[in-house]
Tab-separated table of C-alpha atoms and ligand atoms in Angstrom:
chain	number	residue	atom	x	y	z
A	1313	MET	CA	17.356	-11.475	-19.656
A	1314	SER	CA	14.074	-11.686	-17.750
A	1315	LYS	CA	13.263	-8.948	-15.285
A	1316	PRO	CA	13.188	-9.588	-11.516
A	1317	THR	CA	9.722	-10.003	-10.024
A	1318	LEU	CA	7.994	-7.537	-7.762
A	1319	VAL	CA	4.700	-7.918	-5.875
A	1320	SER	CA	2.552	-5.545	-3.869
A	1321	GLY	CA	-1.060	-4.971	-2.911
A	1322	ILE	CA	-3.486	-2.429	-1.519
A	1323	GLN	CA	-6.582	-3.260	0.515
A	1324	PRO	CA	-9.991	-2.172	-0.796
A	1325	THR	CA	-11.100	-0.458	2.387
A	1326	GLY	CA	-11.717	3.064	1.101
A	1327	LYS	CA	-10.122	5.967	-0.671
A	1328	LEU	CA	-6.345	6.053	-1.057
A	1329	HIS	CA	-4.563	8.845	0.802
A	1330	ILE	CA	-1.234	10.570	0.232
A	1331	GLY	CA	0.375	8.145	2.731
A	1332	ASN	CA	-0.533	5.227	0.435
A	1333	TYR	CA	0.731	7.243	-2.493
A	1334	LEU	CA	4.047	8.500	-1.114
A	1335	GLY	CA	4.791	5.287	0.783
A	1336	ALA	CA	3.849	2.782	-1.907
A	1337	LEU	CA	1.900	3.685	-5.051
A	1338	LYS	CA	4.475	6.210	-6.272
A	1339	ASN	CA	7.076	3.452	-6.202
A	1340	PHE	CA	4.715	1.011	-7.944
A	1341	ILE	CA	4.535	3.427	-10.874
A	1342	GLN	CA	8.264	4.122	-10.991
A	1343	LEU	CA	9.205	0.455	-10.807
A	1344	GLN	CA	6.757	-0.888	-13.382
A	1345	ASN	CA	9.258	-0.568	-16.238
A	1346	ASP	CA	12.125	-2.360	-14.539
A	1347	TYR	CA	10.366	-5.318	-12.935
A	1348	GLU	CA	7.866	-8.001	-13.755
A	1349	CYS	CA	5.110	-6.512	-11.589
A	1350	TYR	CA	2.130	-8.115	-9.880
A	1351	TYR	CA	-0.055	-5.417	-8.340
A	1352	PHE	CA	-3.293	-6.476	-6.788
A	1353	ILE	CA	-6.291	-5.404	-4.761
A	1354	ALA	CA	-6.016	-7.260	-1.456
A	1355	THR	CA	-9.677	-8.235	-1.174
A	1356	TYR	CA	-9.190	-11.244	1.099
A	1357	HIS	CA	-7.045	-9.217	3.495
A	1358	SER	CA	-9.761	-6.591	3.706
A	1359	LEU	CA	-12.336	-9.144	4.937
A	1360	THR	CA	-10.493	-9.380	8.267
A	1361	ALA	CA	-11.971	-6.029	9.272
A	1362	GLY	CA	-15.569	-7.125	8.659
A	1363	HIS	CA	-17.374	-5.763	5.630
A	1364	ASP	CA	-20.655	-4.848	4.012
A	1365	PRO	CA	-21.351	-7.109	1.002
A	1366	LYS	CA	-23.278	-4.271	-0.623
A	1367	THR	CA	-20.245	-1.998	-0.881
A	1368	LYS	CA	-17.268	-4.327	-1.326
A	1369	ARG	CA	-17.384	-4.490	-5.119
A	1370	ASP	CA	-17.531	-0.739	-5.261
A	1371	LEU	CA	-14.461	-0.474	-3.011
A	1372	ILE	CA	-12.576	-2.907	-5.264
A	1373	PHE	CA	-13.592	-0.864	-8.312
A	1374	ASN	CA	-12.394	2.323	-6.638
A	1375	VAL	CA	-8.929	0.969	-5.830
A	1376	ALA	CA	-8.655	-0.163	-9.454
A	1377	LEU	CA	-9.485	3.416	-10.526
A	1378	ASP	CA	-6.860	4.797	-8.155
A	1379	TYR	CA	-4.176	2.444	-9.478
A	1380	LEU	CA	-4.963	3.302	-13.108
A	1381	ALA	CA	-5.483	7.052	-12.710
A	1382	ALA	CA	-2.188	7.292	-10.801
A	1383	GLY	CA	-0.329	5.802	-13.752
A	1384	ILE	CA	-0.229	2.020	-13.415
A	1385	ASP	CA	-0.077	0.693	-16.971
A	1386	PRO	CA	-2.021	-2.565	-17.335
A	1387	SER	CA	-0.128	-3.430	-20.509
A	1388	LYS	CA	3.101	-3.552	-18.497
A	1389	VAL	CA	1.941	-5.157	-15.240
A	1390	ALA	CA	-0.562	-7.706	-13.998
A	1391	LEU	CA	-3.178	-5.632	-12.181
A	1392	PHE	CA	-5.788	-7.850	-10.566
A	1393	ASN	CA	-8.202	-8.577	-7.793
A	1394	GLN	CA	-6.720	-11.052	-5.281
A	1395	ALA	CA	-10.044	-12.916	-5.219
A	1396	ASP	CA	-9.658	-13.659	-8.960
A	1397	ALA	CA	-6.321	-15.401	-8.347
A	1398	PRO	CA	-7.235	-17.410	-5.254
A	1399	GLU	CA	-4.277	-19.840	-5.325
A	1400	CYS	CA	-2.624	-17.590	-2.723
A	1401	THR	CA	-5.115	-18.841	-0.127
A	1402	GLU	CA	-4.086	-22.421	-0.843
A	1403	LEU	CA	-0.419	-21.571	-0.391
A	1404	ALA	CA	-1.308	-19.668	2.792
A	1405	TRP	CA	-2.702	-22.905	4.227
A	1406	ILE	CA	0.586	-24.683	3.621
A	1407	PHE	CA	2.447	-21.772	5.217
A	1408	ASN	CA	0.025	-21.852	8.176
A	1409	CYS	CA	1.312	-25.312	8.974
A	1410	LEU	CA	4.897	-23.965	9.174
A	1411	THR	CA	4.241	-20.745	11.104
A	1412	PRO	CA	4.294	-20.624	14.919
A	1413	ILE	CA	1.308	-18.730	16.365
A	1414	ALA	CA	3.665	-16.725	18.589
A	1415	GLU	CA	5.272	-15.182	15.486
A	1416	LEU	CA	1.880	-13.838	14.424
A	1417	GLU	CA	0.888	-12.666	17.890
A	1418	ARG	CA	3.903	-10.386	18.044
A	1419	MET	CA	3.092	-8.557	14.772
A	1420	THR	CA	2.658	-4.845	15.492
A	1421	GLN	CA	-0.270	-4.467	13.119
A	1422	PHE	CA	-2.095	-7.392	14.713
A	1423	LYS	CA	-1.586	-5.884	18.165
A	1424	ASP	CA	-2.774	-2.447	17.000
A	1425	LYS	CA	-5.774	-3.716	15.067
A	1426	SER	CA	-6.908	-6.098	17.782
A	1427	ALA	CA	-6.616	-3.339	20.389
A	1428	LYS	CA	-8.725	-1.031	18.210
A	1429	ASN	CA	-11.279	-3.703	17.417
A	1430	ALA	CA	-11.481	-5.906	20.485
A	1431	LYS	CA	-14.918	-7.225	19.473
A	1432	ASN	CA	-13.730	-8.709	16.184
A	1433	ILE	CA	-10.378	-10.399	16.725
A	1434	ASN	CA	-10.905	-13.124	14.162
A	1435	ILE	CA	-8.413	-15.744	13.002
A	1436	GLY	CA	-8.067	-13.920	9.685
A	1437	LEU	CA	-6.688	-10.880	11.482
A	1438	LEU	CA	-4.020	-13.017	13.163
A	1439	ASP	CA	-3.306	-15.008	10.016
A	1440	TYR	CA	-3.241	-11.975	7.735
A	1441	PRO	CA	0.598	-11.827	7.392
A	1442	VAL	CA	0.702	-15.489	6.332
A	1443	LEU	CA	-1.662	-14.718	3.446
A	1444	GLN	CA	0.551	-11.742	2.646
A	1445	ALA	CA	3.600	-14.061	2.541
A	1446	ALA	CA	1.677	-16.323	0.164
A	1447	ASP	CA	0.777	-13.347	-2.082
A	1448	ILE	CA	4.435	-12.467	-2.340
A	1449	LEU	CA	5.987	-15.916	-2.628
A	1450	ILE	CA	3.436	-17.407	-5.016
A	1451	TYR	CA	4.803	-15.091	-7.737
A	1452	ARG	CA	8.371	-15.837	-6.566
A	1453	ALA	CA	8.947	-12.128	-5.879
A	1454	GLU	CA	12.329	-10.683	-5.068
A	1455	LYS	CA	11.124	-7.189	-4.199
A	1456	VAL	CA	8.104	-5.817	-2.369
A	1457	PRO	CA	7.479	-2.053	-2.487
A	1458	VAL	CA	5.601	-1.059	0.695
A	1459	GLY	CA	5.325	1.630	3.349
A	1460	GLU	CA	7.204	1.192	6.605
A	1461	ASP	CA	4.196	-0.309	8.408
A	1462	GLN	CA	4.412	-3.409	6.176
A	1463	VAL	CA	8.122	-4.106	6.620
A	1464	GLN	CA	7.540	-6.465	9.543
A	1465	HIS	CA	5.233	-8.530	7.322
A	1466	VAL	CA	7.896	-8.745	4.624
A	1467	GLU	CA	10.385	-9.889	7.279
A	1468	LEU	CA	7.954	-12.623	8.298
A	1469	THR	CA	7.641	-13.550	4.612
A	1470	ARG	CA	11.421	-14.042	4.534
A	1471	ASN	CA	11.188	-16.255	7.595
A	1472	ILE	CA	8.376	-18.300	6.081
A	1473	ALA	CA	10.433	-18.770	2.893
A	1474	ARG	CA	13.342	-19.953	5.076
A	1475	TRP	CA	11.187	-22.317	7.157
A	1476	PHE	CA	9.743	-23.793	3.964
A	1477	ASN	CA	13.192	-24.225	2.390
A	1478	ASN	CA	14.630	-25.765	5.576
A	1479	THR	CA	11.752	-28.233	5.819
A	1480	TYR	CA	11.211	-29.190	2.182
A	1481	GLY	CA	14.377	-28.147	0.342
A	1482	GLN	CA	15.462	-24.927	-1.340
A	1483	TYR	CA	12.619	-23.389	-3.346
A	1484	PHE	CA	11.640	-19.815	-2.412
A	1485	LYS	CA	13.835	-16.725	-2.696
A	1486	GLN	CA	13.840	-14.350	0.248
A	1487	PRO	CA	12.150	-11.134	-0.889
A	1488	GLU	CA	13.189	-7.690	0.286
A	1489	PRO	CA	11.094	-4.580	0.874
A	1490	ILE	CA	11.614	-1.457	-1.231
A	1491	LEU	CA	10.857	1.714	0.708
A	1492	THR	CA	10.402	5.276	-0.485
A	1493	LYS	CA	12.143	8.196	1.225
A	1494	ALA	CA	8.761	9.129	2.730
A	1495	LYS	CA	8.115	5.651	4.071
A	1496	ARG	CA	5.856	6.779	6.895
A	1497	ILE	CA	3.533	9.725	6.301
A	1498	MET	CA	1.990	11.229	9.394
A	1499	SER	CA	-1.544	12.496	10.016
A	1500	ILE	CA	-2.277	16.089	8.992
A	1501	ILE	CA	-3.953	17.071	12.255
A	1502	ASP	CA	-2.018	14.789	14.626
A	1503	PRO	CA	1.548	14.391	13.395
A	1504	THR	CA	2.344	11.917	16.192
A	1505	LYS	CA	0.123	9.355	14.436
A	1506	LYS	CA	0.548	7.579	11.093
A	1507	MET	CA	-1.816	8.862	8.397
A	1508	SER	CA	-4.627	6.314	8.398
A	1509	LYS	CA	-8.309	6.282	7.484
A	1510	SER	CA	-9.032	4.517	10.733
A	1511	TYR	CA	-8.444	7.763	12.679
A	1512	GLY	CA	-10.944	9.649	10.516
A	1513	ASP	CA	-11.129	11.587	7.258
A	1514	ASN	CA	-9.695	14.767	8.781
A	1515	HIS	CA	-6.387	12.950	9.404
A	1516	CYS	CA	-5.931	12.105	5.714
A	1517	ILE	CA	-5.635	13.888	2.410
A	1518	TYR	CA	-7.213	11.646	-0.205
A	1519	LEU	CA	-5.966	11.545	-3.768
A	1520	THR	CA	-9.488	12.404	-4.904
A	1521	ASP	CA	-9.866	15.426	-2.586
A	1522	GLU	CA	-10.768	18.602	-4.466
A	1523	PRO	CA	-8.563	21.713	-3.939
A	1524	ASP	CA	-10.935	23.383	-1.435
A	1525	VAL	CA	-11.110	20.201	0.653
A	1526	ILE	CA	-7.316	19.902	0.686
A	1527	LEU	CA	-6.948	23.516	1.825
A	1528	ASN	CA	-9.535	23.110	4.589
A	1529	LYS	CA	-7.806	20.009	5.911
A	1530	ILE	CA	-4.357	21.592	5.845
A	1531	LYS	CA	-5.670	24.739	7.561
A	1532	LYS	CA	-6.380	22.594	10.628
A	1533	ALA	CA	-2.796	21.272	10.853
A	1534	PRO	CA	-0.886	22.263	13.992
A	1535	THR	CA	2.220	24.386	13.342
A	1536	GLY	CA	4.718	26.381	15.347
A	1537	THR	CA	8.357	27.272	15.836
A	1538	GLY	CA	10.470	26.133	18.768
A	1539	THR	CA	12.653	28.548	20.738
A	1540	GLU	CA	15.711	27.478	18.732
A	1541	GLY	CA	14.041	28.501	15.463
A	1542	THR	CA	13.247	24.910	14.605
A	1543	PRO	CA	9.885	23.752	13.260
A	1544	THR	CA	7.587	21.815	15.581
A	1545	HIS	CA	6.541	18.324	14.590
A	1546	GLY	CA	3.444	19.613	12.789
A	1547	ALA	CA	5.325	22.302	10.863
A	1548	ALA	CA	8.078	19.824	9.913
A	1549	ASN	CA	5.379	17.472	8.611
A	1550	LEU	CA	4.041	20.157	6.272
A	1551	LEU	CA	7.524	21.071	5.041
A	1552	MET	CA	8.274	17.451	4.310
A	1553	LEU	CA	5.071	17.155	2.253
A	1554	LEU	CA	5.983	20.291	0.341
A	1555	GLU	CA	9.324	18.727	-0.590
A	1556	GLU	CA	7.785	15.356	-1.418
A	1557	PHE	CA	5.369	16.979	-3.846
A	1558	GLY	CA	8.194	18.752	-5.623
A	1559	ALA	CA	8.148	22.294	-4.201
A	1560	THR	CA	11.706	22.051	-2.872
A	1561	GLU	CA	12.619	25.687	-3.517
A	1562	GLU	CA	9.559	26.970	-1.673
A	1563	ALA	CA	10.321	24.576	1.177
A	1564	ALA	CA	13.876	25.934	1.445
A	1565	ILE	CA	12.527	29.506	1.680
A	1566	PHE	CA	9.990	28.557	4.356
A	1567	LYS	CA	12.747	26.784	6.320
A	1568	LYS	CA	14.796	29.985	6.275
A	1569	ASP	CA	11.743	31.955	7.405
A	1570	ILE	CA	11.262	29.534	10.302
A	1571	LYS	CA	14.866	29.964	11.360
A	1572	ASN	CA	14.510	33.755	11.181
A	1573	LYS	CA	11.130	33.544	12.887
A	1574	THR	CA	9.514	35.496	10.060
A	1575	ILE	CA	7.407	32.581	8.909
A	1576	LYS	CA	3.731	32.985	8.099
A	1577	TYR	CA	2.303	29.529	8.571
A	1578	SER	CA	-0.924	30.488	6.802
A	1579	LYS	CA	1.165	31.092	3.669
A	1580	LEU	CA	2.948	27.757	4.031
A	1581	LYS	CA	-0.449	26.080	4.284
A	1582	THR	CA	-1.820	27.820	1.190
A	1583	VAL	CA	1.267	26.965	-0.861
A	1584	LEU	CA	1.191	23.333	0.288
A	1585	ALA	CA	-2.523	22.955	-0.481
A	1586	LYS	CA	-1.965	24.381	-3.956
A	1587	THR	CA	1.055	22.161	-4.564
A	1588	ILE	CA	-0.858	19.000	-3.609
A	1589	SER	CA	-3.959	20.056	-5.586
A	1590	ASN	CA	-1.868	20.682	-8.696
A	1591	TYR	CA	0.075	17.459	-8.268
A	1592	PHE	CA	-3.132	15.419	-8.388
A	1593	ALA	CA	-5.027	17.547	-10.965
A	1594	ASP	CA	-4.353	15.087	-13.807
A	1595	PHE	CA	-5.102	12.172	-11.520
A	1596	ARG	CA	-8.528	13.588	-10.649
A	1597	LYS	CA	-9.315	14.244	-14.305
A	1598	LYS	CA	-8.210	10.816	-15.488
A	1599	ARG	CA	-10.082	9.101	-12.670
A	1600	LYS	CA	-13.339	10.841	-13.554
A	1601	GLU	CA	-12.916	9.670	-17.166
A	1602	LEU	CA	-12.119	6.078	-16.198
A	1603	GLU	CA	-15.048	5.960	-13.803
A	1604	LYS	CA	-17.448	6.354	-16.727
A	1605	ASN	CA	-16.439	3.006	-18.162
A	1606	PRO	CA	-16.799	0.274	-15.522
A	1607	ASP	CA	-16.680	-2.585	-18.056
A	1608	TYR	CA	-13.255	-1.446	-19.199
A	1609	ILE	CA	-11.990	-1.448	-15.593
A	1610	TRP	CA	-13.409	-4.875	-14.705
A	1611	ASN	CA	-11.963	-6.236	-17.920
A	1612	ILE	CA	-8.485	-4.960	-17.019
A	1613	LEU	CA	-8.727	-6.764	-13.676
A	1614	LYS	CA	-9.897	-9.933	-15.387
A	1615	GLN	CA	-7.015	-9.835	-17.842
A	1616	GLY	CA	-4.587	-9.123	-15.001
A	1617	ALA	CA	-5.768	-12.243	-13.187
A	1618	GLU	CA	-5.315	-14.244	-16.389
A	1619	LYS	CA	-1.679	-13.098	-16.505
A	1620	ALA	CA	-1.081	-13.883	-12.845
A	1621	ARG	CA	-2.806	-17.233	-12.477
A	1622	PRO	CA	-0.559	-19.445	-14.617
A	1623	ILE	CA	2.418	-18.389	-12.453
A	1624	ALA	CA	0.467	-18.995	-9.246
A	1625	GLU	CA	-0.750	-22.376	-10.503
A	1626	ARG	CA	2.770	-23.426	-11.406
A	1627	THR	CA	4.083	-22.486	-7.971
A	1628	MET	CA	1.264	-24.454	-6.339
A	1629	ARG	CA	2.030	-27.499	-8.459
A	1630	GLU	CA	5.726	-27.327	-7.592
A	1631	VAL	CA	5.018	-26.709	-3.910
A	1632	LYS	CA	2.684	-29.698	-3.765
A	1633	GLU	CA	5.349	-31.849	-5.381
A	1634	LYS	CA	7.960	-30.554	-2.936
A	1635	ILE	CA	5.840	-31.298	0.122
A	1636	GLY	CA	4.880	-34.716	-1.206
A	1637	ILE	CA	1.159	-34.356	-1.767
A	1638	LEU	CA	1.135	-34.528	-5.562
B	2074	LIG	P1	-2.623	-1.086	2.967
B	2074	LIG	O1	-3.782	-1.329	2.061
B	2074	LIG	O2	-2.881	-0.766	4.386
B	2074	LIG	O3	-1.723	0.076	2.382
B	2074	LIG	C1	-1.251	0.093	1.039
B	2074	LIG	C2	0.188	0.593	1.025
B	2074	LIG	O4	0.257	1.920	1.556
B	2074	LIG	C3	1.264	2.003	2.567
B	2074	LIG	N1	0.859	2.996	3.577
B	2074	LIG	C4	1.648	4.010	3.989
B	2074	LIG	N2	2.891	4.375	3.633
B	2074	LIG	C5	3.400	5.477	4.239
B	2074	LIG	N3	2.725	6.209	5.172
B	2074	LIG	C6	1.471	5.887	5.545
B	2074	LIG	N4	0.814	6.623	6.436
B	2074	LIG	C7	0.875	4.729	4.948
B	2074	LIG	N5	-0.336	4.118	5.094
B	2074	LIG	C8	-0.313	3.056	4.241
B	2074	LIG	C9	1.319	0.593	3.146
B	2074	LIG	O5	2.551	0.359	3.792
B	2074	LIG	C10	1.123	-0.253	1.908
B	2074	LIG	O6	2.345	-0.477	1.239
B	2074	LIG	N6	-0.998	-5.683	4.021
B	2074	LIG	C11	-1.020	-4.667	2.999
B	2074	LIG	C12	-1.624	-5.159	1.697
B	2074	LIG	C13	-0.996	-6.402	1.167
B	2074	LIG	C14	0.313	-6.517	0.612
B	2074	LIG	C15	0.432	-7.902	0.230
B	2074	LIG	C16	1.360	-5.638	0.402
B	2074	LIG	C17	-1.583	-7.617	1.113
B	2074	LIG	N7	-0.721	-8.522	0.555
B	2074	LIG	C18	1.595	-8.380	-0.369
B	2074	LIG	C19	2.531	-6.131	-0.194
B	2074	LIG	C20	2.643	-7.485	-0.568
B	2074	LIG	C21	-1.837	-3.492	3.503
B	2074	LIG	O7	-2.664	-3.636	4.356
B	2074	LIG	O8	-1.605	-2.318	2.857
């Protein structure tokens, strides 16, 4: 029996942080054996933020390194650059003609990004979720592993599939998101905000951060115990990370210490920094090795696109037949 299909992507806008990892990439790796996986670098999405042509290729290369060093196996999945499988943009156009503008204007990410970047509210930024729907549906995906911030876009994808089917006859399945337990990782220094590069490097722990950098960032995290012996938001954030990175026993001891008000937060911070550093030690090593061989990396992306394109082309052919233009 053929495996169900799964699609997801990551934008090439900079280094990946532990939010990307715990919310999405960790699932990508776990699910690659059980699904037919299409993992890509969302280059076209990343153009909505404006970009420097001199650095874009390097950013694409770096996301490819992150995927591979974290454990994505290119012999099992199609790992590719979205720009090398551009049929998704053609499908996005067809979806554009079915999608009410009001649906896009109410997207949380559009509202956030346009508020942050009032000088560059381009059509791409508004239309971004339609391209995302095309990425997902062009491979006829049933599942989409993402962090919580992308769930609204997957819901829109379901709507677009429904609008298409209602207009032109049953064709697309309605894909569902797959979330991790840690679906929304918060900033290290401001735990009221989602961890995001856009707030600054000090808010994020990057997968490539060296142990001393990780410790310095965690040292700046707010902590504290409430009167009831409960951890504050910042302290709870650190405990959650400790558990997520596998130090559950240590986390249980620190929780007891918080309750008894005997906690030493400096110790919690040191243990957490060490746990995260150790967790990504192999990743850092593997990434440095892979980095030495750019041709190998670009070749993997090329081969990934060759696996993905025949599926995308077939969907486009069938869609064009369905809508009566072929
Ligand atoms: P992007 O590049 O912003 O993020 C990549 C993945 O990381 C997740 N993520 C988080 N999860 C938990 N906590 C956080 N603080 C956190 N920050 C980021 C995101 O939810 C995402 O899963 N639109 C997508 C890229 C995309 C895509 C697609 C995804 C384009 N087409 C098709 C799935 C299917 C994005 O901007 O992700």
